[in-house]
Short mmCIF file of C-alpha atoms in Angstrom, two decimals:
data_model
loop_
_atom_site.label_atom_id
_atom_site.label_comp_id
_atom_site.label_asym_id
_atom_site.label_seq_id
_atom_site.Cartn_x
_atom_site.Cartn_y
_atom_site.Cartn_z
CA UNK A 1 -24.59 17.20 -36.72
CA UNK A 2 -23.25 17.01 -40.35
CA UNK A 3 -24.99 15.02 -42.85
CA UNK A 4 -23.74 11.24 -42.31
CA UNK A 5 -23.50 10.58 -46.39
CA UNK A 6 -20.55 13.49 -46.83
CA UNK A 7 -18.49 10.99 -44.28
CA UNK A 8 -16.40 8.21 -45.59
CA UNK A 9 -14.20 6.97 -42.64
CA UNK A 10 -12.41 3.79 -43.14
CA UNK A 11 -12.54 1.27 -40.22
CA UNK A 12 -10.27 -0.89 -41.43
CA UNK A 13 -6.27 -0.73 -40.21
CA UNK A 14 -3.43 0.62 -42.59
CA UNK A 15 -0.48 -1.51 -43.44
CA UNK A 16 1.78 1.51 -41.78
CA UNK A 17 -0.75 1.00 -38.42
CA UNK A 18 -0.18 -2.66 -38.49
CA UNK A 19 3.79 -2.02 -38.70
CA UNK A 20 3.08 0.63 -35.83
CA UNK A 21 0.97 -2.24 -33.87
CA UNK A 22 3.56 -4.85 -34.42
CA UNK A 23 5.96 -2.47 -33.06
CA UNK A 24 4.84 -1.38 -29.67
CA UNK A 25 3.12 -5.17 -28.89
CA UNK A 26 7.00 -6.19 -29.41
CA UNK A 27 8.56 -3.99 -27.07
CA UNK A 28 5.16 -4.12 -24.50
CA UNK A 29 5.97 -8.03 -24.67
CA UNK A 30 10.07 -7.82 -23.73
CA UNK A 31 9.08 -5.43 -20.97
CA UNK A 32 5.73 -5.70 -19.48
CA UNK A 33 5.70 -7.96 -18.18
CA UNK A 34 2.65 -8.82 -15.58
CA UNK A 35 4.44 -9.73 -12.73
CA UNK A 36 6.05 -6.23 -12.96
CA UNK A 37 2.55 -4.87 -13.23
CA UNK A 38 1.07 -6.45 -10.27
CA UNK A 39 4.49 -5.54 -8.23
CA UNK A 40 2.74 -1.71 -8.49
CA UNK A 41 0.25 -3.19 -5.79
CA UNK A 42 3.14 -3.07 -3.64
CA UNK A 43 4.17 0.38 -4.11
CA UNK A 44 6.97 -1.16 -6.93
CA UNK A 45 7.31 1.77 -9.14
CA UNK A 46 10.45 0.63 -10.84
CA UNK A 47 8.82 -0.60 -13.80
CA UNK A 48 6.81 2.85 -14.70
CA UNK A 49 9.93 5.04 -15.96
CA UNK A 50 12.20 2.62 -18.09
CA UNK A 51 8.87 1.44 -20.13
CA UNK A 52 8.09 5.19 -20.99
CA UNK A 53 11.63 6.13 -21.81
CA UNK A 54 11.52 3.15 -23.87
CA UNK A 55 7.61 4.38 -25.77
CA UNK A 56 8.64 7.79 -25.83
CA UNK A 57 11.94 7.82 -26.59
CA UNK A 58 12.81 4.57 -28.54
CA UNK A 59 9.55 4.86 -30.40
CA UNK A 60 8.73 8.23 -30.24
CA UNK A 61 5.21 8.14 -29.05
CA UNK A 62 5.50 10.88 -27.25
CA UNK A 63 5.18 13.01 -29.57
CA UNK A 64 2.77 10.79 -32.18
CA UNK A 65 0.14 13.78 -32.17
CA UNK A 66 2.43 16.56 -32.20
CA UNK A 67 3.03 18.51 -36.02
CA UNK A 68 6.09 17.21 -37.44
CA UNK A 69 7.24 21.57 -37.67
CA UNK A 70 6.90 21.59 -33.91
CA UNK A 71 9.21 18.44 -33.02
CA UNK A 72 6.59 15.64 -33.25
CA UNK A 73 5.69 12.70 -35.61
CA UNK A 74 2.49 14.16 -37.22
CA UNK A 75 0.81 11.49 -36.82
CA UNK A 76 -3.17 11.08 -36.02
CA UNK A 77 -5.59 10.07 -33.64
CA UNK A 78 -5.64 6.77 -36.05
CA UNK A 79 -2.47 5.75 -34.78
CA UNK A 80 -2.79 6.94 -31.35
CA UNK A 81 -5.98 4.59 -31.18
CA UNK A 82 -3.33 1.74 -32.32
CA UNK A 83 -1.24 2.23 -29.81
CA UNK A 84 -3.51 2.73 -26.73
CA UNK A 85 -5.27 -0.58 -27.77
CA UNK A 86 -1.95 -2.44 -27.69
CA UNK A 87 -1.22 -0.30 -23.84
CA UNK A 88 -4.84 -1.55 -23.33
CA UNK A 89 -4.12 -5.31 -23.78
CA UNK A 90 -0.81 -5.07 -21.66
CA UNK A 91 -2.51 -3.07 -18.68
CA UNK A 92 0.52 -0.89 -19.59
CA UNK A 93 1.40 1.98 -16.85
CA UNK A 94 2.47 4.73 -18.77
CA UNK A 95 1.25 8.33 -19.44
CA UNK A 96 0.55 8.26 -22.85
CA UNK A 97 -3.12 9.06 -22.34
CA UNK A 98 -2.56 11.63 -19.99
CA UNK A 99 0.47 13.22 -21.34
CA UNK A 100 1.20 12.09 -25.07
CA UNK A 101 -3.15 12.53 -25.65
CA UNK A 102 -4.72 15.28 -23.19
CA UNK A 103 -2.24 16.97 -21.93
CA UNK A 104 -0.33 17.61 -25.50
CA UNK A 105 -3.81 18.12 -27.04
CA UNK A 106 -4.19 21.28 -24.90
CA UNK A 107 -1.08 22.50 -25.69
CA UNK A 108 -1.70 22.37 -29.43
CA UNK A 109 -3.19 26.07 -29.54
CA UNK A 110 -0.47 27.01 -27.28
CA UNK A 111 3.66 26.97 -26.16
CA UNK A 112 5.52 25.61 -28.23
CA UNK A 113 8.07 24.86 -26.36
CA UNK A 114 6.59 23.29 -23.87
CA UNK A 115 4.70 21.11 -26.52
CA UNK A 116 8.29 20.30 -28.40
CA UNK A 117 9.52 19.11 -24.69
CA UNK A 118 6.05 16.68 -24.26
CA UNK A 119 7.32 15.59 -28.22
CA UNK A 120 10.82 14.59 -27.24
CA UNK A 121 9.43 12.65 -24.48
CA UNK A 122 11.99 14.46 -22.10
CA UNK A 123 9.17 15.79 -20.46
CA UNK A 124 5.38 14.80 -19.25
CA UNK A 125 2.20 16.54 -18.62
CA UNK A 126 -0.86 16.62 -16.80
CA UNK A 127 -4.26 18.27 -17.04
CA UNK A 128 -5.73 19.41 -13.72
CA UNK A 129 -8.84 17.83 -13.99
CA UNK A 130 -10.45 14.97 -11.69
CA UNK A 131 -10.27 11.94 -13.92
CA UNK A 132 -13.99 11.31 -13.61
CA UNK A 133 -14.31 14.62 -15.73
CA UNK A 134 -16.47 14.12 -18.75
CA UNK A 135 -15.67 16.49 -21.62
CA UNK A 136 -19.21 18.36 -21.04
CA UNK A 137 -18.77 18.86 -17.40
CA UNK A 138 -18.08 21.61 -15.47
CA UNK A 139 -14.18 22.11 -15.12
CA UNK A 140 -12.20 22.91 -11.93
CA UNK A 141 -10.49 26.11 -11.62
CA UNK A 142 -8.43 27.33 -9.26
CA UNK A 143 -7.24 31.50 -8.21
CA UNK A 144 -3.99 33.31 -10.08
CA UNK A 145 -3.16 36.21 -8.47
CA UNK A 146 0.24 37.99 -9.64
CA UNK A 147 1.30 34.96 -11.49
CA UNK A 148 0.81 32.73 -8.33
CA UNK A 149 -1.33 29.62 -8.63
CA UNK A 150 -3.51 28.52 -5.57
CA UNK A 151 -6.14 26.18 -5.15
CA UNK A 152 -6.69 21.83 -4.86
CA UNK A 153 -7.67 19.57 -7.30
CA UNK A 154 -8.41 15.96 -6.61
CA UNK A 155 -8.57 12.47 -8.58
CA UNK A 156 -6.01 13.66 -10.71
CA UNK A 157 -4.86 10.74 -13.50
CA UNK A 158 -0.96 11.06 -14.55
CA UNK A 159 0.03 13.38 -11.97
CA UNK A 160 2.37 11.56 -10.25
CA UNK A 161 4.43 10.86 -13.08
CA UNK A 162 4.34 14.63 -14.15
CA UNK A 163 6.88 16.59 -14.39
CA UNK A 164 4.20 20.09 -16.11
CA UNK A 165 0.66 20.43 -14.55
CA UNK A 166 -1.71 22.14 -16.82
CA UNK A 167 -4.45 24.08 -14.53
CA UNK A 168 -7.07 26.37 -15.31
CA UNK A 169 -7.28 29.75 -14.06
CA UNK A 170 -9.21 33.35 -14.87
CA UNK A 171 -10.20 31.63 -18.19
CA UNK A 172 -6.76 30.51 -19.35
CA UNK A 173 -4.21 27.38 -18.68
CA UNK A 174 -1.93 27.53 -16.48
CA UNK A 175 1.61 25.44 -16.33
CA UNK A 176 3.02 24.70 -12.79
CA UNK A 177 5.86 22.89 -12.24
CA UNK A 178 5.04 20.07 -10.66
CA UNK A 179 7.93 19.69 -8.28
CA UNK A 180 6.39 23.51 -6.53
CA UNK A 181 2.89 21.48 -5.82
CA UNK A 182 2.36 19.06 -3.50
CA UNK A 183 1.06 15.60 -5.06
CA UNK A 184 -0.76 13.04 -2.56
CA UNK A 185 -1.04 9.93 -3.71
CA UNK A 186 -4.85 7.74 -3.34
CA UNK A 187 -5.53 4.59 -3.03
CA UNK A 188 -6.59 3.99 -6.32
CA UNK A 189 -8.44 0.56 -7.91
CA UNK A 190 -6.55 0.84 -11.05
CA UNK A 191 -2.94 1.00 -9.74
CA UNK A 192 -1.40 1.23 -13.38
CA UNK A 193 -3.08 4.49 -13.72
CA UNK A 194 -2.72 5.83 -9.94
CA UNK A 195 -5.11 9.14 -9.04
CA UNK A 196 -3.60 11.50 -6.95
CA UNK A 197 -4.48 14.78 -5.12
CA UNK A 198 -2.68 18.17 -5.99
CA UNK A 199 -2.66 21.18 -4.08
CA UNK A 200 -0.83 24.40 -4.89
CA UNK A 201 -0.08 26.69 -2.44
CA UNK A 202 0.82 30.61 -4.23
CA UNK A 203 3.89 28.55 -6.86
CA UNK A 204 4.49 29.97 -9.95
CA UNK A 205 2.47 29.69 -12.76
CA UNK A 206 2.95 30.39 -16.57
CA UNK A 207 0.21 31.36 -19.13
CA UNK A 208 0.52 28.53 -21.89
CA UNK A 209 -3.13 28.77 -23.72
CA UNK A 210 -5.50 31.86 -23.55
CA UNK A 211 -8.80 29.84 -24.48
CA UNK A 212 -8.95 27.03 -21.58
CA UNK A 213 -12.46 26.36 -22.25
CA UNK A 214 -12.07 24.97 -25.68
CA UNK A 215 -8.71 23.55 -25.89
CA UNK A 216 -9.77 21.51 -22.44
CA UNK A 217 -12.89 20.33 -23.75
CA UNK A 218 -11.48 19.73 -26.81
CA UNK A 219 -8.43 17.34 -25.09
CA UNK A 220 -11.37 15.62 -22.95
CA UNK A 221 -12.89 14.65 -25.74
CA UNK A 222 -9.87 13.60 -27.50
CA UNK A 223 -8.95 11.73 -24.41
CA UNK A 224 -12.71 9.70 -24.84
CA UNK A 225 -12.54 8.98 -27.97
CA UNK A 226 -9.01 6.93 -27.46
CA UNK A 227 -9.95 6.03 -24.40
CA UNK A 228 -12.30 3.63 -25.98
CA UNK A 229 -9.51 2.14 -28.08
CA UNK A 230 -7.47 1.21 -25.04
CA UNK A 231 -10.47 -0.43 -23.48
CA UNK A 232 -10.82 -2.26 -26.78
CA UNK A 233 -7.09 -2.90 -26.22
CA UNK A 234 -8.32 -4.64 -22.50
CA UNK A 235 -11.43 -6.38 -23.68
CA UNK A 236 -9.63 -8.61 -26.73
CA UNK A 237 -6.53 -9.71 -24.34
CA UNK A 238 -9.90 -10.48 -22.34
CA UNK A 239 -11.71 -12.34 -25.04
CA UNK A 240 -8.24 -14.26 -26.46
CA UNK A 241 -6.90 -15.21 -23.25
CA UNK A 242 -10.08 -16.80 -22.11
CA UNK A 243 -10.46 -18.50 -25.64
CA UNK A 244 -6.92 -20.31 -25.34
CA UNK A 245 -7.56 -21.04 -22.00
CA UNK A 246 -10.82 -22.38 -22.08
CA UNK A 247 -9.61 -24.64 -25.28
CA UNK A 248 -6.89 -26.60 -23.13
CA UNK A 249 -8.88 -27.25 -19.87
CA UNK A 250 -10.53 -29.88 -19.27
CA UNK A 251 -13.84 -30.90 -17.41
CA UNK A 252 -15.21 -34.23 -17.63
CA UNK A 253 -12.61 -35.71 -20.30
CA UNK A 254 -13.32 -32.93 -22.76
CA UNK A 255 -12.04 -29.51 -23.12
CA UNK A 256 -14.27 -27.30 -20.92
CA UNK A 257 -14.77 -24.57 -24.54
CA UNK A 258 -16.30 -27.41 -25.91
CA UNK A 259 -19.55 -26.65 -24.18
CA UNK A 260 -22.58 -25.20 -25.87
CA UNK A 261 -23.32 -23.07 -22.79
CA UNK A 262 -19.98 -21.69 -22.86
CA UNK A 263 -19.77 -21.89 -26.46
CA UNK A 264 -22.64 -18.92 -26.55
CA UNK A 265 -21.01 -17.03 -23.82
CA UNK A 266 -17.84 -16.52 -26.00
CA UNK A 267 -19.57 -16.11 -28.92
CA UNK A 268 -21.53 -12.95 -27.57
CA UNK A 269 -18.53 -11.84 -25.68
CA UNK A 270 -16.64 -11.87 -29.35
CA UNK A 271 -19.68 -10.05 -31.11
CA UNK A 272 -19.66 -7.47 -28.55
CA UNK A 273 -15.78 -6.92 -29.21
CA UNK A 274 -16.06 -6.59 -32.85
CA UNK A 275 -18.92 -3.75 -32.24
CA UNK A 276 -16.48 -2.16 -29.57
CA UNK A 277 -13.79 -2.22 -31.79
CA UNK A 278 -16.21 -0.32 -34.98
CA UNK A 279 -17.22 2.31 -32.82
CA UNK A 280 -13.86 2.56 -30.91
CA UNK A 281 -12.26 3.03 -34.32
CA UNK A 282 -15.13 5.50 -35.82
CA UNK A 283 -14.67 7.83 -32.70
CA UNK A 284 -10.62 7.93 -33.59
CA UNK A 285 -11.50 8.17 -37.57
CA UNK A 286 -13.86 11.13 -36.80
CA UNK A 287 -10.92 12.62 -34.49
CA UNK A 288 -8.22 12.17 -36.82
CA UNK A 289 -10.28 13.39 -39.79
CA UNK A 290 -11.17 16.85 -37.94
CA UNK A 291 -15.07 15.71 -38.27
CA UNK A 292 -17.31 17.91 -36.29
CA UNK A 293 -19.24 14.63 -35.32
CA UNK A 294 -16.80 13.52 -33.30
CA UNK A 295 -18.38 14.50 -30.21
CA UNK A 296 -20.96 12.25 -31.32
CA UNK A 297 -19.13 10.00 -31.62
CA UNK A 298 -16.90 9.63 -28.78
CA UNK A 299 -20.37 9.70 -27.03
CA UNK A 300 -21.49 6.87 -28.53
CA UNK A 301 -17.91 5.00 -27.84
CA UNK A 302 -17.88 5.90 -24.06
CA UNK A 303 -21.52 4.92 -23.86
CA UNK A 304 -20.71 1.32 -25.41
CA UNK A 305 -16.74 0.05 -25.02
CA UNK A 306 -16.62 1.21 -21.48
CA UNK A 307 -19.32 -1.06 -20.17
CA UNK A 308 -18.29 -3.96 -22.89
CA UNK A 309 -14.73 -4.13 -21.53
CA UNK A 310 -15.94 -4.29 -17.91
CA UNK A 311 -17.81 -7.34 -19.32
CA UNK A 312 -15.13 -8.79 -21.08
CA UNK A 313 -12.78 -8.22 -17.94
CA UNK A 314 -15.46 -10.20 -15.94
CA UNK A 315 -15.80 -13.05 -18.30
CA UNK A 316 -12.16 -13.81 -18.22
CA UNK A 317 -12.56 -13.67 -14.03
CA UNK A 318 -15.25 -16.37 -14.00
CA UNK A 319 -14.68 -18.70 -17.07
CA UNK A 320 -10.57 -18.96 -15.42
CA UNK A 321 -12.55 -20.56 -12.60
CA UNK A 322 -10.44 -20.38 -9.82
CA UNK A 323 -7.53 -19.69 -11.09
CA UNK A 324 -8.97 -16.66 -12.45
CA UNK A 325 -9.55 -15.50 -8.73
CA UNK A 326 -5.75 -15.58 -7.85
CA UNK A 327 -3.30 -12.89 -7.64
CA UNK A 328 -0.83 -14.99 -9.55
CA UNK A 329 -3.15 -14.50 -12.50
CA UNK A 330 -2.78 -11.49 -14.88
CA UNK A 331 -6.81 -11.34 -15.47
CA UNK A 332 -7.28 -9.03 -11.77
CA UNK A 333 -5.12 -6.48 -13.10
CA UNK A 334 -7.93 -5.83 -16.90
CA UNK A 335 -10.89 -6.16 -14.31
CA UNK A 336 -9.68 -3.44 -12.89
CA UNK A 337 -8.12 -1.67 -15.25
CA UNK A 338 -11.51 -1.72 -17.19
CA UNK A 339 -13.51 -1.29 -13.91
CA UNK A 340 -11.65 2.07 -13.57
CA UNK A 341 -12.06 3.27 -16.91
CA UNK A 342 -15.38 2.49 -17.03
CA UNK A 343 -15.51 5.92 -14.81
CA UNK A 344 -12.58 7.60 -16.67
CA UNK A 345 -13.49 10.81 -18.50
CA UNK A 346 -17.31 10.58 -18.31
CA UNK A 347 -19.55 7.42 -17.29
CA UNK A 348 -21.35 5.14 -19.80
CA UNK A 349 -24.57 7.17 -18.35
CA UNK A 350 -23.13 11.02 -18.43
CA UNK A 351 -22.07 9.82 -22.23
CA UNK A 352 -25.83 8.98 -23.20
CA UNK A 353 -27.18 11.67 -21.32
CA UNK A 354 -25.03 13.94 -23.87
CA UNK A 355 -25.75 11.96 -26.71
CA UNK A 356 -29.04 12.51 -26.53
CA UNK A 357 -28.12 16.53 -26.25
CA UNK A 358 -26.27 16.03 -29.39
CA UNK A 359 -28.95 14.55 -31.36
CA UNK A 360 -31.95 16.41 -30.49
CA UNK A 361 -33.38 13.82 -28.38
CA UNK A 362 -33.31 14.57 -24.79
CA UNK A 363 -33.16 11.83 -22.39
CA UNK A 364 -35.79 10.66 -19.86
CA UNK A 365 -35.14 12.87 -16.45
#
């Protein structure tokens, strides 16, 4: 751990990461729409494709983290954190954690033109890993023999959109085409982010990145650091949503925000967003800065933001009373959203339990 007085990481947003914001909550608003979302509970897929062709292409977020010399933006995790909070408030289902985040940040040691394809957006990626996968866990491998990949990997997030796997194997990664492996579906809480199964069976595999172990670590803990900023993302459409509601209906002739019991329910709710929101933005600053604290710090995120969204997500539930218990209303869809990212990439506990690693100070066993 470096000493904390040589850092000097701004929390605050940019006027370019405001424009950026503005942007993508424009285009999430004309087409995400919620009703689209919850159609994915019925196997309704339609939506998934046009919105990332629209992110990726029209926008270019595809390529956001990707060197502007190898066909990207050059852009940092700063801005990436922007965007996945705006995907976070629109329960967007697209793979620009799993693709446009992980799976490009493995590639970053590695092909090039495999990256440049992820960049254009023509292309999208997945890393092999179950999605549970903290970024100190062990890692899955599977067997290469004469360039032929074999082996099963389950709980896989983004593969179903994929058209690259990324799997590890005799110490290096691996990309499969995903149309050789066979992709099974699960029945997934979170069905804007659906988990499926992947087996491959001797396909062809090509050697992308010779040091798996630290460029996958090193993506998994890119991917928990922004995952906090999209479950900031969930937890303030939570907190605002709730807030508007609760100012119009009424209970007893008055409106039902009026309340002091309820009054002190949002006001925690909103101090516990503003703290997920520091440390959701720290863990991004320390990312985008290079800063070898920011395993600490997308610790401390993970161990925080994922349990505070869950919270948030459950607020909205009960203080919408009963309409907040229909399937007409969007709130289901950031319950479980949050619910399932509250799991994603290391629990709240597995994230403390490292912390303490990271600081010297080992937790109670």
């Amino acid at each position: 751990m470096s000493d904390p007085t040589s850092r000097n990481h701004s929390l605050l947003y940019t006027e370019v990461e405001d424009d950026l914001r503005a942007t993508v909550r424009k285009l999430l608003t004309d087409r995400c729409d919620p009703v689209a979302v919850t159609a994915l509970y019925d196997g309704d897929r339609s939506l998934v494709d046009g919105l990332w062709r629209a992110l990726a292409g029209g926008l270019g977020l595809a390529g956001l983290l990707v060197p502007e010399e190898r066909g990207g933006a050059g852009a940092t995790a700063a801005e990436a954190a922007v965007v996945l909070e705006e995907l976070g408030r629109a329960a967007a289902p697209v793979p620009f954690l799993t693709s446009a985040v992980i799976a490009t940040t493995v590639l970053l040691g590695g092909d090039g033109e495999l990256l440049a394809g992820l960049a254009s957006g023509e292309r999208t990626a997945a890393l092999l890993v179950p999605w549970s996968t903290a970024p100190h866990a062990a890692l899955p491998t599977v067997s290469v023999v004469d360039g032929r990949v074999t082996g099963t990997v389950t709980s896989v997030a983004g593969a179903i959109e994929a058209d690259v796997l990324l799997v590890l194997a005799d110490g290096a990664v691996h990309a499969v085409d995903a149309a050789d492996a066979e992709v099974t579906p699960v029945v997934s809480l979170d069905m804007t982010r659906q988990l499926a199964d992947v087996t491959l069976d001797g396909v062809a595999g090509t050697r992308v990145v010779a040091d798996a172990e630290q460029a996958v670590r090193d993506a998994l803990t890119a991917g928990a650091a922004l995952l906090a900023s999209e479950q900031v993302g969930v937890a303030q459409w939570c907190l605002e949503t709730t807030v508007a509601y609760l100012k119009e209906r009424k209970q007893f002739g008055r409106a039902v925000g009026g309340f002091q019991a309820i009054k002190h329910r949002l006001a925690d709710l909103a101090t516990g967003v503003e703290s997920a929101t520091a440390a959701a933005r720290y863990a991004a600053a320390t990312l985008a800065a290079g800063d070898e604290d920011v395993a600490v710090a997308s610790s401390v995120a993970q161990a925080y933001v994922s349990d505070l969204a869950v919270l948030a997500a459950e607020e909205a539930v009960q203080l919408h009373a009963g309409i907040g218990m229909t399937w007409e209303h969007p709130a289901h869809l950031y319950l479980k959203r949050a619910k399932a990212d509250q799991i994603a990439l290391g629990t709240a506990g597995a994230h403390r339990a490292r912390l303490a690693d990271l600081i010297d100070l080992p937790a109670p066993r």
